[in-house]
PDB file of C-alpha atoms in Angstrom:
ATOM      1  CA  MET L   1      36.625  12.907   1.182  1.00  0.00           C
ATOM      2  CA  ASN L   2      35.203   9.426   0.668  1.00  0.00           C
ATOM      3  CA  LYS L   3      32.213   8.786  -1.587  1.00  0.00           C
ATOM      4  CA  GLN L   4      29.950   7.578   1.271  1.00  0.00           C
ATOM      5  CA  LYS L   5      30.406  10.814   3.227  1.00  0.00           C
ATOM      6  CA  TYR L   6      29.918  12.962   0.098  1.00  0.00           C
ATOM      7  CA  VAL L   7      26.652  11.246  -0.797  1.00  0.00           C
ATOM      8  CA  SER L   8      25.256  11.535   2.730  1.00  0.00           C
ATOM      9  CA  GLU L   9      26.168  15.245   2.870  1.00  0.00           C
ATOM     10  CA  GLU L  10      24.844  15.908  -0.629  1.00  0.00           C
ATOM     11  CA  VAL L  11      21.598  13.940  -0.443  1.00  0.00           C
ATOM     12  CA  TYR L  12      19.263  14.058   2.536  1.00  0.00           C
ATOM     13  CA  VAL L  13      17.660  10.608   2.442  1.00  0.00           C
ATOM     14  CA  ALA L  14      15.664  10.658   5.699  1.00  0.00           C
ATOM     15  CA  PRO L  15      12.325  11.810   4.166  1.00  0.00           C
ATOM     16  CA  PHE L  16      12.602   9.230   1.380  1.00  0.00           C
ATOM     17  CA  SER L  17      13.533   6.485   3.830  1.00  0.00           C
ATOM     18  CA  TYR L  18      10.603   7.434   6.057  1.00  0.00           C
ATOM     19  CA  ALA L  19       8.122   7.344   3.153  1.00  0.00           C
ATOM     20  CA  ILE L  20       9.406   3.988   1.937  1.00  0.00           C
ATOM     21  CA  SER L  21       9.270   2.549   5.457  1.00  0.00           C
ATOM     22  CA  LEU L  22       5.517   3.236   5.553  1.00  0.00           C
ATOM     23  CA  ILE L  23       4.783   1.308   2.354  1.00  0.00           C
ATOM     24  CA  ASP L  24       7.568  -1.273   2.486  1.00  0.00           C
ATOM     25  CA  GLY L  25       6.101  -4.739   2.635  1.00  0.00           C
ATOM     26  CA  LYS L  26       4.748  -7.208   0.136  1.00  0.00           C
ATOM     27  CA  TRP L  27       1.077  -6.323   0.687  1.00  0.00           C
ATOM     28  CA  LYS L  28       0.969  -2.765   2.040  1.00  0.00           C
ATOM     29  CA  MET L  29       0.574  -0.999  -1.306  1.00  0.00           C
ATOM     30  CA  HIS L  30      -2.060  -3.549  -2.334  1.00  0.00           C
ATOM     31  CA  ILE L  31      -3.971  -2.926   0.893  1.00  0.00           C
ATOM     32  CA  LEU L  32      -3.769   0.840   0.402  1.00  0.00           C
ATOM     33  CA  PHE L  33      -4.905   0.446  -3.220  1.00  0.00           C
ATOM     34  CA  TRP L  34      -8.007  -1.569  -2.289  1.00  0.00           C
ATOM     35  CA  LEU L  35      -8.952   0.781   0.536  1.00  0.00           C
ATOM     36  CA  TRP L  36      -8.482   3.730  -1.810  1.00  0.00           C
ATOM     37  CA  LYS L  37     -10.802   2.144  -4.377  1.00  0.00           C
ATOM     38  CA  LYS L  38     -13.428   0.749  -1.962  1.00  0.00           C
ATOM     39  CA  GLU L  39     -13.104   3.281   0.918  1.00  0.00           C
ATOM     40  CA  VAL L  40     -14.124   0.801   3.648  1.00  0.00           C
ATOM     41  CA  LEU L  41     -13.441  -2.930   3.731  1.00  0.00           C
ATOM     42  CA  ARG L  42     -13.855  -5.623   6.317  1.00  0.00           C
ATOM     43  CA  TYR L  43     -10.967  -7.997   6.996  1.00  0.00           C
ATOM     44  CA  SER L  44     -12.561 -10.831   4.976  1.00  0.00           C
ATOM     45  CA  GLU L  45     -13.219  -8.508   2.017  1.00  0.00           C
ATOM     46  CA  LEU L  46      -9.584  -7.381   2.021  1.00  0.00           C
ATOM     47  CA  LYS L  47      -8.352 -10.968   2.205  1.00  0.00           C
ATOM     48  CA  ARG L  48     -10.590 -11.932  -0.716  1.00  0.00           C
ATOM     49  CA  ALA L  49      -9.484  -8.906  -2.777  1.00  0.00           C
ATOM     50  CA  LEU L  50      -5.798  -9.671  -2.195  1.00  0.00           C
ATOM     51  CA  GLY L  51      -6.037 -13.332  -3.122  1.00  0.00           C
ATOM     52  CA  ASN L  52      -2.957 -15.283  -2.038  1.00  0.00           C
ATOM     53  CA  VAL L  53      -2.157 -13.447   1.203  1.00  0.00           C
ATOM     54  CA  THR L  54      -2.003 -15.539   4.371  1.00  0.00           C
ATOM     55  CA  HIS L  55      -3.919 -14.619   7.523  1.00  0.00           C
ATOM     56  CA  LYS L  56      -0.642 -14.061   9.401  1.00  0.00           C
ATOM     57  CA  MET L  57       0.803 -11.784   6.702  1.00  0.00           C
ATOM     58  CA  LEU L  58      -2.389  -9.751   6.256  1.00  0.00           C
ATOM     59  CA  SER L  59      -2.797  -9.284  10.012  1.00  0.00           C
ATOM     60  CA  SER L  60       0.835  -8.202  10.324  1.00  0.00           C
ATOM     61  CA  GLN L  61       0.662  -5.719   7.435  1.00  0.00           C
ATOM     62  CA  LEU L  62      -2.623  -4.247   8.711  1.00  0.00           C
ATOM     63  CA  ARG L  63      -1.156  -3.850  12.208  1.00  0.00           C
ATOM     64  CA  GLU L  64       1.925  -2.071  10.813  1.00  0.00           C
ATOM     65  CA  LEU L  65      -0.212   0.258   8.678  1.00  0.00           C
ATOM     66  CA  GLU L  66      -2.373   1.063  11.693  1.00  0.00           C
ATOM     67  CA  THR L  67       0.694   1.684  13.892  1.00  0.00           C
ATOM     68  CA  ASP L  68       2.081   4.033  11.225  1.00  0.00           C
ATOM     69  CA  ASP L  69      -1.237   5.933  11.150  1.00  0.00           C
ATOM     70  CA  MET L  70      -1.930   4.894   7.551  1.00  0.00           C
ATOM     71  CA  LEU L  71      -5.277   3.272   8.220  1.00  0.00           C
ATOM     72  CA  ILE L  72      -8.123   3.430  10.673  1.00  0.00           C
ATOM     73  CA  ARG L  73      -9.381   0.226  12.220  1.00  0.00           C
ATOM     74  CA  THR L  74     -12.903   0.299  13.599  1.00  0.00           C
ATOM     75  CA  GLU L  75     -14.041  -2.603  15.727  1.00  0.00           C
ATOM     76  CA  TYR L  76     -17.750  -3.048  16.394  1.00  0.00           C
ATOM     77  CA  PRO L  77     -18.723  -4.856  19.624  1.00  0.00           C
ATOM     78  CA  GLN L  78     -21.018  -7.516  18.235  1.00  0.00           C
ATOM     79  CA  VAL L  79     -21.137 -11.254  17.646  1.00  0.00           C
ATOM     80  CA  PRO L  80     -19.592 -12.245  15.303  1.00  0.00           C
ATOM     81  CA  PRO L  81     -16.973  -9.477  15.618  1.00  0.00           C
ATOM     82  CA  LYS L  82     -16.984  -6.885  12.870  1.00  0.00           C
ATOM     83  CA  VAL L  83     -13.838  -4.938  11.976  1.00  0.00           C
ATOM     84  CA  GLU L  84     -13.606  -2.355   9.202  1.00  0.00           C
ATOM     85  CA  TYR L  85     -10.575  -0.640   7.730  1.00  0.00           C
ATOM     86  CA  ARG L  86     -10.337   2.708   5.970  1.00  0.00           C
ATOM     87  CA  LEU L  87      -7.539   5.035   4.937  1.00  0.00           C
ATOM     88  CA  SER L  88      -6.437   7.612   7.471  1.00  0.00           C
ATOM     89  CA  PRO L  89      -6.168  11.297   6.537  1.00  0.00           C
ATOM     90  CA  LYS L  90      -2.382  10.771   6.407  1.00  0.00           C
ATOM     91  CA  ALA L  91      -2.774   7.885   3.922  1.00  0.00           C
ATOM     92  CA  LEU L  92      -5.177   9.928   1.798  1.00  0.00           C
ATOM     93  CA  THR L  93      -2.357  12.418   1.171  1.00  0.00           C
ATOM     94  CA  LEU L  94      -0.394   9.553  -0.414  1.00  0.00           C
ATOM     95  CA  MET L  95      -3.166   8.708  -2.900  1.00  0.00           C
ATOM     96  CA  PRO L  96      -2.072  11.203  -5.606  1.00  0.00           C
ATOM     97  CA  VAL L  97       1.284   9.375  -5.645  1.00  0.00           C
ATOM     98  CA  LEU L  98      -0.495   6.009  -5.869  1.00  0.00           C
ATOM     99  CA  GLU L  99      -2.675   7.375  -8.674  1.00  0.00           C
ATOM    100  CA  MET L 100       0.411   8.457 -10.625  1.00  0.00           C
ATOM    101  CA  LEU L 101       1.985   5.044 -10.025  1.00  0.00           C
ATOM    102  CA  CYS L 102      -1.179   3.369 -11.369  1.00  0.00           C
ATOM    103  CA  ALA L 103      -1.126   5.611 -14.458  1.00  0.00           C
ATOM    104  CA  TRP L 104       2.542   4.799 -15.052  1.00  0.00           C
ATOM    105  CA  GLY L 105       1.797   1.083 -14.655  1.00  0.00           C
ATOM    106  CA  GLN L 106      -1.126   1.278 -17.072  1.00  0.00           C
ATOM    107  CA  GLU L 107       1.006   3.020 -19.684  1.00  0.00           C
ATOM    108  CA  HIS L 108       3.873   0.575 -19.440  1.00  0.00           C
ATOM    109  CA  TYR L 109       1.695  -2.492 -18.954  1.00  0.00           C
ATOM    110  CA  THR L 110       0.024  -1.708 -22.274  1.00  0.00           C
ATOM    111  CA  GLU L 111       3.429  -1.260 -23.923  1.00  0.00           C
ATOM    112  CA  THR L 112       4.571  -4.611 -22.519  1.00  0.00           C
ATOM    113  CA  ILE L 113       1.459  -6.417 -23.781  1.00  0.00           C
ATOM    114  CA  GLU L 114       1.821  -4.840 -27.231  1.00  0.00           C
ATOM    115  CA  SER L 115       5.510  -5.750 -27.474  1.00  0.00           C
ATOM    116  CA  GLU L 116       4.768  -9.373 -26.446  1.00  0.00           C
ATOM    117  CA  THR L 117       1.856  -9.846 -28.841  1.00  0.00           C
ATOM    118  CA  PRO L 118       3.001 -11.820 -31.916  1.00  0.00           C
ATOM    119  CA  PRO L 119       2.207 -10.268 -35.293  1.00  0.00           C
ATOM    120  CA  SER L 120      -0.917 -11.642 -36.956  1.00  0.00           C
TER     121      SER L 120
END
């Protein structure tokens, strides 16, 4: 029995692969983070919060998140156009994982800063 076959029989990777596919992308987790913290953001507010993201990249990532039912896009028929984004119920179920990731980052970020600080 080759190793590849053994691993695929032993470990069912489909749920993990599915979860990663929803958040895979340079800006998706950042977008989810900001919507989690602010609840509702307009496109320009998201772009400002993210900083260096291009219009093309942000539009693409938002479209993918919407297609994957991770966010809700509400367009208001007015001039100028107004579009708001919020987390979907599906995305809200991911927020405990994001919260744990933030806590882990805070713990290890502090350790990194302390280890890089020269003694006084």
